[in-house]
Coordinates of C-alpha atoms and ligand atoms in Angstrom, one line a residue:
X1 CA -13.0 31.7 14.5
X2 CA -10.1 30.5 16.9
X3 CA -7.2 30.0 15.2
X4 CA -5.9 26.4 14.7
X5 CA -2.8 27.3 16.7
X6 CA -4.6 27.9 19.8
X7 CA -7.3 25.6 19.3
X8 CA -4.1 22.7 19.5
X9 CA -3.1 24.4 22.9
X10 CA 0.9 23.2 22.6
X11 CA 1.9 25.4 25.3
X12 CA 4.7 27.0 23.0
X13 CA 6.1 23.6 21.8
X14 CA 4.4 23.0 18.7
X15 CA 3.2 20.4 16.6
X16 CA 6.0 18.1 15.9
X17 CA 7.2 15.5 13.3
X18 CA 7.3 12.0 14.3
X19 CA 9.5 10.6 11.2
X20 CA 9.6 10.6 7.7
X21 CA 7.9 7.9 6.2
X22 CA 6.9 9.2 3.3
X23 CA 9.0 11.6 0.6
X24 CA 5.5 12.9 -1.3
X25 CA 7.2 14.7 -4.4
X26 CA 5.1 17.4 -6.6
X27 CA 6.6 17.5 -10.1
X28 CA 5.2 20.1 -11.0
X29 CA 1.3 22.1 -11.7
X30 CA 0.7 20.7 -15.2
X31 CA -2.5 18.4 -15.5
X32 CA -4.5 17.6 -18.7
X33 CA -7.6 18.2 -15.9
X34 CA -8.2 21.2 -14.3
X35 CA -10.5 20.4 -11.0
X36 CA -12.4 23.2 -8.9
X37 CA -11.6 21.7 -5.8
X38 CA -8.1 21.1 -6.7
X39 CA -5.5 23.0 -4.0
X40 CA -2.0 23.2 -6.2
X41 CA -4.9 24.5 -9.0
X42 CA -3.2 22.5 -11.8
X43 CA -4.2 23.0 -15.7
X44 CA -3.2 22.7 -19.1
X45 CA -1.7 26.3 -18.9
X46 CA 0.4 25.7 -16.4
X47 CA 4.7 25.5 -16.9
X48 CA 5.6 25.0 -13.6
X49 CA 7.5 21.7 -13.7
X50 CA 10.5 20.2 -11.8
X51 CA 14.1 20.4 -13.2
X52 CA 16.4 17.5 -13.8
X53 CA 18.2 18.8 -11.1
X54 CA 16.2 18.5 -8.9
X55 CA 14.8 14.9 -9.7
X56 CA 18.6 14.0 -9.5
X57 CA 18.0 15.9 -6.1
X58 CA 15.4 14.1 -4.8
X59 CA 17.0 10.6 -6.2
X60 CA 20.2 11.9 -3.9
X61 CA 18.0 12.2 -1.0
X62 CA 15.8 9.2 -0.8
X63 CA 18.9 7.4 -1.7
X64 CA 20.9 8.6 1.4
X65 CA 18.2 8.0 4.0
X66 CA 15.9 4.6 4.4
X67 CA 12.4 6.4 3.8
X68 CA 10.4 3.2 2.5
X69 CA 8.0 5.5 0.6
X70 CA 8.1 7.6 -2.3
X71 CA 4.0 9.3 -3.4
X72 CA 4.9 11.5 -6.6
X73 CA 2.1 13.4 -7.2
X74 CA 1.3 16.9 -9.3
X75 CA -0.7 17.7 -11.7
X76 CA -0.8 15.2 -13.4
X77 CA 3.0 13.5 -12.5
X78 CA 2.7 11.1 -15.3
X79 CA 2.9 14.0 -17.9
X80 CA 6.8 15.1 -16.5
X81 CA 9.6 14.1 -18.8
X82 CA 11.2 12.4 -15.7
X83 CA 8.4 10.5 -14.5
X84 CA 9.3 6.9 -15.7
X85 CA 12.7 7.3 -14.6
X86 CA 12.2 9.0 -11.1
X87 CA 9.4 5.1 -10.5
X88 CA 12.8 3.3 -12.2
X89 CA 15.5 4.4 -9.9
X90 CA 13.1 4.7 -6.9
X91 CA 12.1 1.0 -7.3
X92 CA 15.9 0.5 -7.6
X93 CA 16.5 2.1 -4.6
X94 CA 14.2 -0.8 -3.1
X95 CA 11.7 1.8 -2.0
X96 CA 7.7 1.4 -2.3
X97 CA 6.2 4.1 -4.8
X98 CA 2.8 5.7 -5.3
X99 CA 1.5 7.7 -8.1
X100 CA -1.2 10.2 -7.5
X101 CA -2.9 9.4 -11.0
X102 CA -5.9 11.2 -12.7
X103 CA -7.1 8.2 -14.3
X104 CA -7.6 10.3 -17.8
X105 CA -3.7 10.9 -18.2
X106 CA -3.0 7.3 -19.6
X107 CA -5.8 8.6 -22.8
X108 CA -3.2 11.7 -23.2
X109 CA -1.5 11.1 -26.7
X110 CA 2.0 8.9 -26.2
X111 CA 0.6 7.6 -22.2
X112 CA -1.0 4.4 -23.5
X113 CA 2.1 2.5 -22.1
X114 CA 1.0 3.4 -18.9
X115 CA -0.8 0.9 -16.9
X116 CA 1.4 -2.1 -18.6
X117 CA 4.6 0.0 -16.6
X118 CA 2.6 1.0 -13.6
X119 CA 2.4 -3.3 -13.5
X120 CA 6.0 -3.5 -14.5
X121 CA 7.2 -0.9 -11.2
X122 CA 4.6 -2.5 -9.1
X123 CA 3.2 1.0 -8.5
X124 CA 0.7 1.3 -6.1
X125 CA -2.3 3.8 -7.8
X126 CA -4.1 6.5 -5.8
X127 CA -6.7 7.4 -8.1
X128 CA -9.2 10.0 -7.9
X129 CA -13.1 9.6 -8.6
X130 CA -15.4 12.0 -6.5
X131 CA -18.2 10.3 -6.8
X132 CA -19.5 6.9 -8.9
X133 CA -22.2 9.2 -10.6
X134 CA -21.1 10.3 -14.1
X135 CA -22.8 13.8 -13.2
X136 CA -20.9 14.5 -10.0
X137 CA -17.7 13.7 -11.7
X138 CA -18.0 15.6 -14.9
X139 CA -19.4 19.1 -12.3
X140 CA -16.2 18.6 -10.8
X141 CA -13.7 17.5 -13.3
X142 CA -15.0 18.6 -16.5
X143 CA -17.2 16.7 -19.0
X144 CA -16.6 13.1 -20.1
X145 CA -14.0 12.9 -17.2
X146 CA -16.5 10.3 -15.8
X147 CA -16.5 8.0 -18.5
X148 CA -12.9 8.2 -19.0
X149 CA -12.4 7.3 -15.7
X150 CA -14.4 4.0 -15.8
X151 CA -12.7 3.3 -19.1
X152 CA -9.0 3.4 -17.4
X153 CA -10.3 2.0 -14.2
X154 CA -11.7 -1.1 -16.9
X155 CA -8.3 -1.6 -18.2
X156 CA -5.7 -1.3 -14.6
X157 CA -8.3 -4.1 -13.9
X158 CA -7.8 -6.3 -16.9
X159 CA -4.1 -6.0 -15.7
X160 CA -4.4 -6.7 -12.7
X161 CA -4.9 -4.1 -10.8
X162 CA -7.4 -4.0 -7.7
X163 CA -7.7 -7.4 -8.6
X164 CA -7.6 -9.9 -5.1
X165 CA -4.2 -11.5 -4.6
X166 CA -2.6 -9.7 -7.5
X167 CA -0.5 -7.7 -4.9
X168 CA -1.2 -4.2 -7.5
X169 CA -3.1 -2.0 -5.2
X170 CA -5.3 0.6 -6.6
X171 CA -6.9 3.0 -4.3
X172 CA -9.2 5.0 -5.2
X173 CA -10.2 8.9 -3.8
X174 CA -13.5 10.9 -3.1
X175 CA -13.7 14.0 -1.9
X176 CA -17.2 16.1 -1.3
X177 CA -19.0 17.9 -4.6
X178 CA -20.4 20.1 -2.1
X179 CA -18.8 22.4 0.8
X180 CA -19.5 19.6 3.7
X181 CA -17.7 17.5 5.5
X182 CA -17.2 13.5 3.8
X183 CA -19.4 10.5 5.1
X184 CA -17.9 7.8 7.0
X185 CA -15.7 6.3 4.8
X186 CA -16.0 2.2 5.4
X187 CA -20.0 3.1 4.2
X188 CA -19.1 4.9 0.9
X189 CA -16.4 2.6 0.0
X190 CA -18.8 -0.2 0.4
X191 CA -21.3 1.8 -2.0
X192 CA -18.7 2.3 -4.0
X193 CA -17.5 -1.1 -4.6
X194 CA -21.3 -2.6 -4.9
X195 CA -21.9 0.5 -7.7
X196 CA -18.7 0.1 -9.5
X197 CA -19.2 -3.4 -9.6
X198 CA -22.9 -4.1 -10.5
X199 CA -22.6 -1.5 -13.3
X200 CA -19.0 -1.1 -14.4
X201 CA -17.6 -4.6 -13.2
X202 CA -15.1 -2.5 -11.6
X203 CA -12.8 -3.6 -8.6
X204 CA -10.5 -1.4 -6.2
X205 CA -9.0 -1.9 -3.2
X206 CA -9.7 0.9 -0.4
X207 CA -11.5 4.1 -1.0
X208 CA -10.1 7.4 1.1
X209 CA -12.1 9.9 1.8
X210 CA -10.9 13.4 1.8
X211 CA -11.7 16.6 3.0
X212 CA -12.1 20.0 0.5
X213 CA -9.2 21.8 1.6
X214 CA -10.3 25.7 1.6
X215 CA -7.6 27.0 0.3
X216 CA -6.3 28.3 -3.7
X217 CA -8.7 27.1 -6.4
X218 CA -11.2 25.9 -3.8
X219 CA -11.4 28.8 -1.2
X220 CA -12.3 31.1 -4.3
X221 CA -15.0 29.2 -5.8
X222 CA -16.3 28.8 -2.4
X223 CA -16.0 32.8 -1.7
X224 CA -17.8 33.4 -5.1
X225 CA -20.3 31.1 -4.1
X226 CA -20.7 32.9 -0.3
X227 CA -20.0 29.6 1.0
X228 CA -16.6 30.2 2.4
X229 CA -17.1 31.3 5.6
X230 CA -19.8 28.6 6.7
X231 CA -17.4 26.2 5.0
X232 CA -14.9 27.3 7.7
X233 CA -17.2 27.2 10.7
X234 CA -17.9 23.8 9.6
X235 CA -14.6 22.7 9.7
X236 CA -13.4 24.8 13.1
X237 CA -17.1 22.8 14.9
X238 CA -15.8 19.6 13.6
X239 CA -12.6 20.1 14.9
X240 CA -11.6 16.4 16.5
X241 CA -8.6 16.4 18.6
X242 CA -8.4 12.9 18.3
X243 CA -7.1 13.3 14.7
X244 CA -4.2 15.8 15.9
X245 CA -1.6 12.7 16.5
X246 CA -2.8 11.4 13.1
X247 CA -2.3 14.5 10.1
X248 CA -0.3 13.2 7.3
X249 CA 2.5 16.1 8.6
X250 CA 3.9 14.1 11.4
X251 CA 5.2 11.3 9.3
X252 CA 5.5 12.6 5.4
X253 CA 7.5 15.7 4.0
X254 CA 6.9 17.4 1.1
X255 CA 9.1 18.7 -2.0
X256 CA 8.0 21.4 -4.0
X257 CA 8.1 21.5 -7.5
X258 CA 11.1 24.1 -7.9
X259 CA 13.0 21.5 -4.6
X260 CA 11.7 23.7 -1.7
X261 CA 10.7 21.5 1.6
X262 CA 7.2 21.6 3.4
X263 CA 5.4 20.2 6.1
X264 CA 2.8 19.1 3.7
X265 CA 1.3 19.6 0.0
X266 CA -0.9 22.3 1.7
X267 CA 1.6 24.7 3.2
X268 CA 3.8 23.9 -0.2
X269 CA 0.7 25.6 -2.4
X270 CA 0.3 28.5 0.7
X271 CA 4.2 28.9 0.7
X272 CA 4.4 28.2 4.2
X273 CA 8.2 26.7 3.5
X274 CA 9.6 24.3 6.8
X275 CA 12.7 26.4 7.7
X276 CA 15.8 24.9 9.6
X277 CA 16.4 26.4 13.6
X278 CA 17.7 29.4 12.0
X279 CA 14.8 30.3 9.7
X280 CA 16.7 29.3 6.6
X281 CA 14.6 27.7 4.3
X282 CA 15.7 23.8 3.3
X283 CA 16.2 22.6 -0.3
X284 CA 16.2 19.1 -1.3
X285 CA 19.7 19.5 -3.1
X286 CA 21.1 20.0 0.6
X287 CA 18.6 18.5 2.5
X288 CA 19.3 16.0 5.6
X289 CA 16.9 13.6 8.0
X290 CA 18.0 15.4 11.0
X291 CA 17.4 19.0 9.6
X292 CA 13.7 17.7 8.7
X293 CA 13.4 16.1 12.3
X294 CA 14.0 19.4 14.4
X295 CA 11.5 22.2 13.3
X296 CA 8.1 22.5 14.4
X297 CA 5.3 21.8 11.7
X298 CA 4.1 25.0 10.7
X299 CA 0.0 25.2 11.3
X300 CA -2.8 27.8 10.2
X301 CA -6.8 27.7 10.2
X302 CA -6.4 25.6 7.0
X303 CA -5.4 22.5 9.2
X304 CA -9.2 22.5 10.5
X305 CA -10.0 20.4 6.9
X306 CA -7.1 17.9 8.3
X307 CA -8.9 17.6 11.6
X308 CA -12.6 17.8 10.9
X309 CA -14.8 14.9 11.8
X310 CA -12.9 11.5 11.2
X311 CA -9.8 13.5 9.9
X312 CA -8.3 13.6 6.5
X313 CA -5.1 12.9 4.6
X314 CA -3.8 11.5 1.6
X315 CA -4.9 8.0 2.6
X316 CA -8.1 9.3 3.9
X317 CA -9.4 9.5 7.4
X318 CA -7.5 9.2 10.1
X319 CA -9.6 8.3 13.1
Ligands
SF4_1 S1 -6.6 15.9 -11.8 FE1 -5.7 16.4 -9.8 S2 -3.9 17.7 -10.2 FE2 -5.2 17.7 -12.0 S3 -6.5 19.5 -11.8 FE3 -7.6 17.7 -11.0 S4 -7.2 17.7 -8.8 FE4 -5.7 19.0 -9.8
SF4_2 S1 -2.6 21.1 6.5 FE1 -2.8 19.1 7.5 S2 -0.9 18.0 6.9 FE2 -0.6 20.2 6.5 S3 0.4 21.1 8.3 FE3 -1.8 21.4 8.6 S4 -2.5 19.5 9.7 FE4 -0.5 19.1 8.9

């Protein structure tokens, strides 16, 4: 396999940020889910969760600087003490937010509240569901994650949610059962939205389709499988230069759980940490634009499942 690095061919300079347009925070590795495919390998046994300090942190930040977006994302975010008041002072800070939401967190005892805040914060909802067949879903999820789904994706639209014209977005997110690349994505999301509709009267707005990323929780269950490596040369064949300007890296940063800066969720979970001229490595608590601006994005073979095909990022493909 060529390694990403020289497949870009940037003579030395690297692949660089463009700007920050989106803050994407990681609160922390705890989910009431645990999902083969998922990259930061979240579960009900993990502890890993952000400090106060650091929320204050990242409130600090996003206050000192005009990045429109905050995307708080986990785990399962909404399960953090500091969730409802990280959405609070972000919308006071004027800035637009999206939660990364499993669906099945608002069933979690005491999260019933929920949707009716979502509303409240005009959140906009990313919402995984890999596939609008219940067995899909529960292979990948766990069992009865399926109909949960439905059920939550039943009530954001009795509020409002997806809903034409109610301005509450809710997006939803697929991402391949199986170690192949994802269909064109303006096909499945019409599939998705005649299925969801004739037999769950469910709406949505956009559906984005992402990529398996090989790596963590994934990368081993493809390796036990003896899937890995084809799983690779797929991606490295696929490789689409015409994606490159695109990845999510050149307009978003990411914060770690424990306040640490990355290029991306990805190199967060490989602890491949974005490191100022000097090679220091850059915490939120002392974090500025211009340190973010400077340093080249730091790349590895992983970045073939950004580039593959149509691309792939948090708001699906890119080309
Ligand atoms: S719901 Fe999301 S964060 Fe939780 S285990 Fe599944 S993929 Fe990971
Ligand atoms: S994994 Fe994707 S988003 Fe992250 S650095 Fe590589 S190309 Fe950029």
């Amino acid at each position: 396999m060529q390694p990403f690095a020289e497949k870009l061919n940037l003579n030395g300079n690297g692949l660089r940020r463009r700007s920050v347009d989106v803050l994407q925070v990681n609160l922390g590795r705890y989910c009431n889910l645990a999902c083969i495919h998922c990259h930061v390998e979240a579960g009900p046994a993990r502890t890993e969760m952000m400090s106060r300090n650091n929320v204050d942190a990242v409130l600090r930040f996003l206050g000192a600087t005009n990045i429109p977006t905050i995307d708080i994302t986990g785990g399962a975010p909404e399960l953090h003490a500091d969730f409802d008041d990280l959405v609070e002072s972000a919308r006071r800070l004027g800035r637009h937010v999206m939660d990364r939401c499993n669906l099945t967190v608002i069933f979690e005892p005491g999260k019933e509240y929920l949707p009716e805040f979502f509303r409240a914060h005009q959140v906009e909802l990313v919402c995984s569901l890999p596939c609008y067949s219940m067995e899909n879903v529960d292979k990948q999820r766990g069992k009865g994650t399926f109909d949960g789904s439905i059920r939550a994706l039943q009530l954001l639209n009795e509020i409002g949610y997806g809903r034409p014209a109610s301005g509450l977005t809710l997006n939803l997110v697929y991402n391949p059962v199986g170690p192949h690349l994802p269909p064109a994505q303006e096909k499945l999301e019409q599939d998705y939205k005649r299925v969801l509709r004739e037999q769950f009267g469910i709406e949505f707005n956009q559906l984005f389709c992402l990529t398996n990323m090989p790596i963590t929780r994934y990368a081993t269950h493809l390796k036990l499988r003896r899937e890995y490596d084809a799983y690779m040369e797929l991606l490295e064949s696929n490789f689409n230069p015409g994606t490159v300007d695109q990845v999510m890296c050149r307009n978003l940063i990411s914060v770690g759980w424990d306040g640490w800066i990355y290029d991306c969720d990805f190199n967060q979970i490989l602890d491949l940490p974005l490191a100022n001229g000097g090679g220091k490595r850059l915490h939120i608590s002392s974090l500025t634009l211009e340190q973010i601006l400077q340093p080249a994005i730091t790349v590895g073979d992983h970045c073939y499942a950004c580039t593959a095909g149509a691309g792939s990022s948090c708001g699906g493909t890119l080309v």
